[in-house]
Amino acid sequence: QVQLVESGGGLVQAGDSLRLSCVASGRTYSTSAMGWFRQAPGKDREFVAAVRWHSGDPYYAESLKGRFTISKEDAKNTVYLQMNNLKSEDTAVYYCADQEAYNILSSVYAYEYWGQGTQVTVSS
C-alpha cells in the first residue's frame, strides 16, 4: 500500500512556470518507478514523464521534452515535475503514479498506485 499526494498546481498565465510535487508514504521500499500523467477534459489520461527510482533515469513524452523536467529526492520520497513555458494546452489535472514492477513507463496500465491529482490551469 502506497499513498501519493500531489501539490503545486494552480492558475497561471501562459509562459509561467510551476513545480509540482508528489510525496509518497506507506510501503515505498519496492517502488520501481514514479511517473506523471495528465488528463484534460474530454481526453484520455496521457503520459508526461517518469523516472526509474533506483537508477534515476528519466523518460519524457516527446512533445514535452525540453519544457518539463522530472526529478526526485530520495530522502523525502518525493518526485517533482518542473514545468516551464506553460501553454494553454497544458491545462489538465496532473497525477503522479507509482510503479512496483519493472515495466514500460508510458502506459497508464503499468502503474499500481495513483494520487488524487492537482489542477493546473494555464490562461492565455
Short mmCIF file of N, CA and C in Angstrom, two decimals:
data_model
loop_
_atom_site.label_atom_id
_atom_site.label_comp_id
_atom_site.label_asym_id
_atom_site.label_seq_id
_atom_site.Cartn_x
_atom_site.Cartn_y
_atom_site.Cartn_z
N GLN A 1 0.83 -1.18 0.00
CA GLN A 1 0.00 0.00 0.00
C GLN A 1 0.87 1.25 0.00
N VAL A 2 0.67 2.09 -1.00
CA VAL A 2 1.40 3.34 -1.14
C VAL A 2 0.39 4.47 -1.30
N GLN A 3 0.60 5.53 -0.58
CA GLN A 3 -0.24 6.71 -0.70
C GLN A 3 0.56 7.82 -1.39
N LEU A 4 -0.06 8.50 -2.33
CA LEU A 4 0.58 9.55 -3.09
C LEU A 4 -0.24 10.82 -2.98
N VAL A 5 0.43 11.93 -2.71
CA VAL A 5 -0.24 13.22 -2.59
C VAL A 5 0.48 14.24 -3.44
N GLU A 6 -0.23 14.78 -4.43
CA GLU A 6 0.33 15.80 -5.30
C GLU A 6 0.04 17.19 -4.74
N SER A 7 0.90 18.13 -5.09
CA SER A 7 0.69 19.52 -4.72
C SER A 7 1.43 20.41 -5.72
N GLY A 8 1.12 21.69 -5.69
CA GLY A 8 1.83 22.65 -6.52
C GLY A 8 1.06 23.18 -7.71
N GLY A 9 -0.11 22.64 -7.97
CA GLY A 9 -0.91 23.12 -9.09
C GLY A 9 -1.50 24.49 -8.79
N GLY A 10 -2.07 25.09 -9.81
CA GLY A 10 -2.68 26.40 -9.63
C GLY A 10 -3.03 27.03 -10.96
N LEU A 11 -3.43 28.29 -10.88
CA LEU A 11 -3.79 29.07 -12.05
C LEU A 11 -2.64 29.99 -12.41
N VAL A 12 -2.13 29.85 -13.63
CA VAL A 12 -1.01 30.67 -14.10
C VAL A 12 -1.31 31.16 -15.50
N GLN A 13 -0.48 32.08 -15.96
CA GLN A 13 -0.59 32.59 -17.31
C GLN A 13 0.40 31.89 -18.23
N ALA A 14 0.09 31.89 -19.50
CA ALA A 14 0.99 31.30 -20.49
C ALA A 14 2.39 31.89 -20.35
N GLY A 15 3.38 31.02 -20.39
CA GLY A 15 4.76 31.43 -20.24
C GLY A 15 5.30 31.27 -18.83
N ASP A 16 4.41 31.10 -17.86
CA ASP A 16 4.83 30.93 -16.48
C ASP A 16 5.37 29.53 -16.23
N SER A 17 5.90 29.32 -15.04
CA SER A 17 6.43 28.03 -14.63
C SER A 17 5.76 27.56 -13.35
N LEU A 18 5.71 26.26 -13.17
CA LEU A 18 5.21 25.64 -11.96
C LEU A 18 6.07 24.43 -11.64
N ARG A 19 6.18 24.11 -10.37
CA ARG A 19 6.81 22.88 -9.95
C ARG A 19 5.82 22.07 -9.13
N LEU A 20 5.48 20.91 -9.63
CA LEU A 20 4.60 20.00 -8.93
C LEU A 20 5.41 19.06 -8.05
N SER A 21 4.83 18.69 -6.92
CA SER A 21 5.46 17.74 -6.02
C SER A 21 4.53 16.58 -5.76
N CYS A 22 5.11 15.42 -5.53
CA CYS A 22 4.35 14.24 -5.17
C CYS A 22 5.09 13.52 -4.06
N VAL A 23 4.46 13.44 -2.90
CA VAL A 23 5.06 12.78 -1.75
C VAL A 23 4.44 11.40 -1.57
N ALA A 24 5.28 10.40 -1.48
CA ALA A 24 4.83 9.03 -1.30
C ALA A 24 5.01 8.61 0.15
N SER A 25 4.06 7.86 0.65
CA SER A 25 4.14 7.33 2.00
C SER A 25 3.62 5.91 2.01
N GLY A 26 3.82 5.22 3.12
CA GLY A 26 3.43 3.83 3.21
C GLY A 26 4.60 2.93 2.86
N ARG A 27 4.32 1.83 2.19
CA ARG A 27 5.35 0.86 1.84
C ARG A 27 5.98 1.22 0.50
N THR A 28 6.91 2.17 0.56
CA THR A 28 7.55 2.69 -0.65
C THR A 28 8.84 1.98 -1.02
N TYR A 29 9.24 1.01 -0.22
CA TYR A 29 10.52 0.34 -0.44
C TYR A 29 10.62 -0.33 -1.81
N SER A 30 9.52 -0.87 -2.29
CA SER A 30 9.52 -1.65 -3.53
C SER A 30 9.23 -0.83 -4.78
N THR A 31 9.17 0.47 -4.66
CA THR A 31 8.89 1.32 -5.82
C THR A 31 9.96 1.15 -6.89
N SER A 32 9.53 0.88 -8.10
CA SER A 32 10.42 0.72 -9.23
C SER A 32 10.56 2.01 -10.04
N ALA A 33 9.45 2.73 -10.18
CA ALA A 33 9.45 3.98 -10.92
C ALA A 33 8.28 4.83 -10.47
N MET A 34 8.40 6.11 -10.72
CA MET A 34 7.28 7.02 -10.49
C MET A 34 7.10 7.87 -11.73
N GLY A 35 5.84 8.14 -12.04
CA GLY A 35 5.54 8.88 -13.25
C GLY A 35 4.52 9.97 -13.03
N TRP A 36 4.47 10.86 -14.00
CA TRP A 36 3.46 11.91 -14.05
C TRP A 36 2.60 11.71 -15.29
N PHE A 37 1.30 11.81 -15.10
CA PHE A 37 0.33 11.76 -16.18
C PHE A 37 -0.58 12.97 -16.06
N ARG A 38 -1.27 13.29 -17.13
CA ARG A 38 -2.23 14.38 -17.07
C ARG A 38 -3.47 14.03 -17.87
N GLN A 39 -4.57 14.64 -17.49
CA GLN A 39 -5.84 14.39 -18.15
C GLN A 39 -6.61 15.70 -18.29
N ALA A 40 -6.84 16.09 -19.52
CA ALA A 40 -7.63 17.26 -19.83
C ALA A 40 -9.08 16.86 -20.08
N PRO A 41 -10.01 17.79 -19.93
CA PRO A 41 -11.42 17.46 -20.16
C PRO A 41 -11.65 16.87 -21.54
N GLY A 42 -12.35 15.73 -21.58
CA GLY A 42 -12.68 15.10 -22.83
C GLY A 42 -11.55 14.30 -23.46
N LYS A 43 -10.42 14.19 -22.79
CA LYS A 43 -9.28 13.47 -23.34
C LYS A 43 -8.86 12.33 -22.41
N ASP A 44 -8.15 11.37 -22.99
CA ASP A 44 -7.62 10.27 -22.20
C ASP A 44 -6.46 10.75 -21.33
N ARG A 45 -6.21 10.00 -20.28
CA ARG A 45 -5.05 10.29 -19.46
C ARG A 45 -3.79 9.99 -20.27
N GLU A 46 -2.87 10.96 -20.32
CA GLU A 46 -1.69 10.81 -21.15
C GLU A 46 -0.40 10.90 -20.33
N PHE A 47 0.60 10.21 -20.82
CA PHE A 47 1.89 10.18 -20.17
C PHE A 47 2.62 11.50 -20.31
N VAL A 48 3.26 11.93 -19.23
CA VAL A 48 4.03 13.17 -19.23
C VAL A 48 5.52 12.88 -19.05
N ALA A 49 5.87 12.23 -17.95
CA ALA A 49 7.27 11.95 -17.64
C ALA A 49 7.33 10.88 -16.57
N ALA A 50 8.46 10.21 -16.47
CA ALA A 50 8.66 9.20 -15.44
C ALA A 50 10.14 9.09 -15.12
N VAL A 51 10.43 8.54 -13.96
CA VAL A 51 11.81 8.33 -13.55
C VAL A 51 11.92 6.96 -12.89
N ARG A 52 12.91 6.19 -13.31
CA ARG A 52 13.19 4.92 -12.65
C ARG A 52 13.85 5.23 -11.32
N TRP A 53 13.27 4.72 -10.24
CA TRP A 53 13.62 5.17 -8.91
C TRP A 53 15.06 4.89 -8.51
N HIS A 54 15.55 3.72 -8.82
CA HIS A 54 16.87 3.33 -8.36
C HIS A 54 18.01 3.88 -9.23
N SER A 55 17.79 3.96 -10.51
CA SER A 55 18.83 4.46 -11.40
C SER A 55 18.74 5.97 -11.62
N GLY A 56 17.54 6.52 -11.47
CA GLY A 56 17.33 7.93 -11.73
C GLY A 56 17.14 8.26 -13.19
N ASP A 57 17.05 7.26 -14.05
CA ASP A 57 16.88 7.50 -15.49
C ASP A 57 15.51 8.10 -15.78
N PRO A 58 15.48 9.25 -16.44
CA PRO A 58 14.21 9.88 -16.78
C PRO A 58 13.72 9.50 -18.17
N TYR A 59 12.44 9.67 -18.38
CA TYR A 59 11.83 9.41 -19.67
C TYR A 59 10.68 10.40 -19.83
N TYR A 60 10.57 10.99 -21.04
CA TYR A 60 9.60 12.04 -21.28
C TYR A 60 8.75 11.77 -22.50
N ALA A 61 7.54 12.28 -22.47
CA ALA A 61 6.74 12.33 -23.69
C ALA A 61 7.46 13.23 -24.68
N GLU A 62 7.54 12.80 -25.93
CA GLU A 62 8.30 13.54 -26.93
C GLU A 62 7.83 14.98 -27.08
N SER A 63 6.55 15.20 -26.99
CA SER A 63 6.01 16.54 -27.19
C SER A 63 6.35 17.50 -26.05
N LEU A 64 6.76 16.97 -24.91
CA LEU A 64 7.04 17.79 -23.74
C LEU A 64 8.52 17.89 -23.41
N LYS A 65 9.31 17.08 -24.04
CA LYS A 65 10.74 17.06 -23.77
C LYS A 65 11.35 18.43 -24.06
N GLY A 66 12.07 18.96 -23.07
CA GLY A 66 12.67 20.27 -23.20
C GLY A 66 11.99 21.32 -22.36
N ARG A 67 10.70 21.18 -22.14
CA ARG A 67 9.96 22.11 -21.30
C ARG A 67 9.73 21.56 -19.89
N PHE A 68 9.57 20.26 -19.78
CA PHE A 68 9.29 19.62 -18.49
C PHE A 68 10.50 18.82 -18.03
N THR A 69 10.74 18.83 -16.73
CA THR A 69 11.84 18.07 -16.15
C THR A 69 11.36 17.33 -14.91
N ILE A 70 11.64 16.04 -14.86
CA ILE A 70 11.28 15.25 -13.70
C ILE A 70 12.52 15.03 -12.84
N SER A 71 12.35 15.05 -11.54
CA SER A 71 13.45 14.81 -10.62
C SER A 71 12.90 14.18 -9.35
N LYS A 72 13.79 13.70 -8.50
CA LYS A 72 13.35 13.06 -7.27
C LYS A 72 14.28 13.40 -6.13
N GLU A 73 13.78 13.30 -4.92
CA GLU A 73 14.54 13.50 -3.71
C GLU A 73 14.30 12.26 -2.85
N ASP A 74 15.25 11.35 -2.87
CA ASP A 74 15.07 10.04 -2.25
C ASP A 74 14.75 10.12 -0.76
N ALA A 75 15.45 10.98 -0.04
CA ALA A 75 15.29 11.07 1.40
C ALA A 75 13.89 11.50 1.81
N LYS A 76 13.20 12.18 0.92
CA LYS A 76 11.85 12.66 1.21
C LYS A 76 10.77 11.87 0.49
N ASN A 77 11.17 10.81 -0.22
CA ASN A 77 10.23 10.02 -1.01
C ASN A 77 9.35 10.91 -1.89
N THR A 78 10.00 11.83 -2.57
CA THR A 78 9.29 12.85 -3.32
C THR A 78 9.78 12.91 -4.76
N VAL A 79 8.85 13.06 -5.67
CA VAL A 79 9.17 13.27 -7.07
C VAL A 79 8.60 14.62 -7.49
N TYR A 80 9.33 15.32 -8.35
CA TYR A 80 8.94 16.65 -8.78
C TYR A 80 8.75 16.68 -10.29
N LEU A 81 7.93 17.61 -10.72
CA LEU A 81 7.79 17.89 -12.14
C LEU A 81 7.91 19.40 -12.32
N GLN A 82 9.03 19.82 -12.90
CA GLN A 82 9.24 21.22 -13.21
C GLN A 82 8.67 21.50 -14.58
N MET A 83 7.73 22.43 -14.66
CA MET A 83 7.07 22.76 -15.91
C MET A 83 7.39 24.21 -16.26
N ASN A 84 8.03 24.41 -17.39
CA ASN A 84 8.43 25.74 -17.84
C ASN A 84 7.69 26.13 -19.11
N ASN A 85 7.60 27.45 -19.32
CA ASN A 85 6.94 27.98 -20.51
C ASN A 85 5.59 27.31 -20.74
N LEU A 86 4.75 27.36 -19.74
CA LEU A 86 3.46 26.69 -19.82
C LEU A 86 2.58 27.29 -20.90
N LYS A 87 1.81 26.43 -21.53
CA LYS A 87 0.90 26.80 -22.59
C LYS A 87 -0.52 26.41 -22.21
N SER A 88 -1.49 27.01 -22.88
CA SER A 88 -2.87 26.73 -22.56
C SER A 88 -3.20 25.24 -22.72
N GLU A 89 -2.56 24.58 -23.66
CA GLU A 89 -2.81 23.17 -23.88
C GLU A 89 -2.25 22.27 -22.78
N ASP A 90 -1.49 22.86 -21.84
CA ASP A 90 -1.01 22.11 -20.69
C ASP A 90 -2.06 22.02 -19.58
N THR A 91 -3.15 22.73 -19.74
CA THR A 91 -4.21 22.71 -18.74
C THR A 91 -4.76 21.30 -18.58
N ALA A 92 -4.73 20.80 -17.36
CA ALA A 92 -5.17 19.43 -17.08
C ALA A 92 -5.05 19.17 -15.59
N VAL A 93 -5.61 18.05 -15.18
CA VAL A 93 -5.33 17.52 -13.85
C VAL A 93 -4.10 16.65 -13.97
N TYR A 94 -3.11 16.92 -13.14
CA TYR A 94 -1.85 16.18 -13.18
C TYR A 94 -1.82 15.16 -12.04
N TYR A 95 -1.50 13.92 -12.40
CA TYR A 95 -1.47 12.82 -11.45
C TYR A 95 -0.06 12.24 -11.36
N CYS A 96 0.34 11.87 -10.16
CA CYS A 96 1.55 11.07 -10.04
C CYS A 96 1.15 9.63 -9.78
N ALA A 97 2.03 8.71 -10.14
CA ALA A 97 1.73 7.29 -10.04
C ALA A 97 2.98 6.51 -9.67
N ASP A 98 2.77 5.38 -9.02
CA ASP A 98 3.84 4.51 -8.55
C ASP A 98 3.81 3.19 -9.29
N GLN A 99 4.97 2.79 -9.81
CA GLN A 99 5.11 1.51 -10.50
C GLN A 99 5.92 0.58 -9.62
N GLU A 100 5.36 -0.59 -9.31
CA GLU A 100 6.01 -1.53 -8.41
C GLU A 100 6.90 -2.54 -9.12
N ALA A 101 6.56 -2.92 -10.34
CA ALA A 101 7.34 -3.88 -11.11
C ALA A 101 7.90 -3.21 -12.36
N TYR A 102 9.11 -3.59 -12.73
CA TYR A 102 9.75 -3.02 -13.91
C TYR A 102 8.85 -3.22 -15.13
N ASN A 103 8.54 -2.14 -15.82
CA ASN A 103 7.60 -2.20 -16.92
C ASN A 103 7.77 -0.96 -17.79
N ILE A 104 7.04 -0.93 -18.88
CA ILE A 104 7.02 0.24 -19.72
C ILE A 104 6.58 1.45 -18.89
N LEU A 105 7.19 2.59 -19.15
CA LEU A 105 6.94 3.76 -18.33
C LEU A 105 5.79 4.62 -18.82
N SER A 106 5.43 4.51 -20.07
CA SER A 106 4.48 5.44 -20.67
C SER A 106 3.03 4.97 -20.65
N SER A 107 2.77 3.80 -20.12
CA SER A 107 1.42 3.25 -20.11
C SER A 107 0.75 3.45 -18.76
N VAL A 108 -0.47 3.90 -18.80
CA VAL A 108 -1.25 4.09 -17.58
C VAL A 108 -1.48 2.76 -16.86
N TYR A 109 -1.46 1.67 -17.60
CA TYR A 109 -1.73 0.35 -17.04
C TYR A 109 -0.53 -0.25 -16.32
N ALA A 110 0.62 0.38 -16.40
CA ALA A 110 1.83 -0.14 -15.79
C ALA A 110 2.05 0.36 -14.37
N TYR A 111 1.14 1.13 -13.85
CA TYR A 111 1.28 1.72 -12.53
C TYR A 111 0.20 1.20 -11.59
N GLU A 112 0.58 1.01 -10.34
CA GLU A 112 -0.31 0.38 -9.37
C GLU A 112 -1.02 1.36 -8.44
N TYR A 113 -0.37 2.47 -8.13
CA TYR A 113 -0.93 3.43 -7.18
C TYR A 113 -0.97 4.81 -7.81
N TRP A 114 -2.03 5.55 -7.47
CA TRP A 114 -2.25 6.87 -8.05
C TRP A 114 -2.63 7.88 -6.99
N GLY A 115 -2.17 9.11 -7.17
CA GLY A 115 -2.63 10.20 -6.34
C GLY A 115 -3.97 10.71 -6.83
N GLN A 116 -4.51 11.67 -6.13
CA GLN A 116 -5.82 12.22 -6.50
C GLN A 116 -5.74 13.35 -7.51
N GLY A 117 -4.55 13.82 -7.79
CA GLY A 117 -4.36 14.81 -8.83
C GLY A 117 -4.32 16.23 -8.31
N THR A 118 -3.68 17.10 -9.08
CA THR A 118 -3.64 18.52 -8.78
C THR A 118 -3.93 19.28 -10.07
N GLN A 119 -4.79 20.27 -9.98
CA GLN A 119 -5.25 21.01 -11.16
C GLN A 119 -4.22 22.05 -11.58
N VAL A 120 -3.89 22.04 -12.86
CA VAL A 120 -3.06 23.07 -13.46
C VAL A 120 -3.88 23.75 -14.54
N THR A 121 -4.07 25.05 -14.40
CA THR A 121 -4.82 25.82 -15.37
C THR A 121 -3.95 26.94 -15.91
N VAL A 122 -3.78 26.96 -17.22
CA VAL A 122 -2.94 27.97 -17.88
C VAL A 122 -3.84 28.84 -18.73
N SER A 123 -3.89 30.11 -18.41
CA SER A 123 -4.70 31.06 -19.16
C SER A 123 -3.85 31.74 -20.22
N SER A 124 -4.47 32.08 -21.32
CA SER A 124 -3.77 32.75 -22.41
C SER A 124 -4.26 34.17 -22.62
#
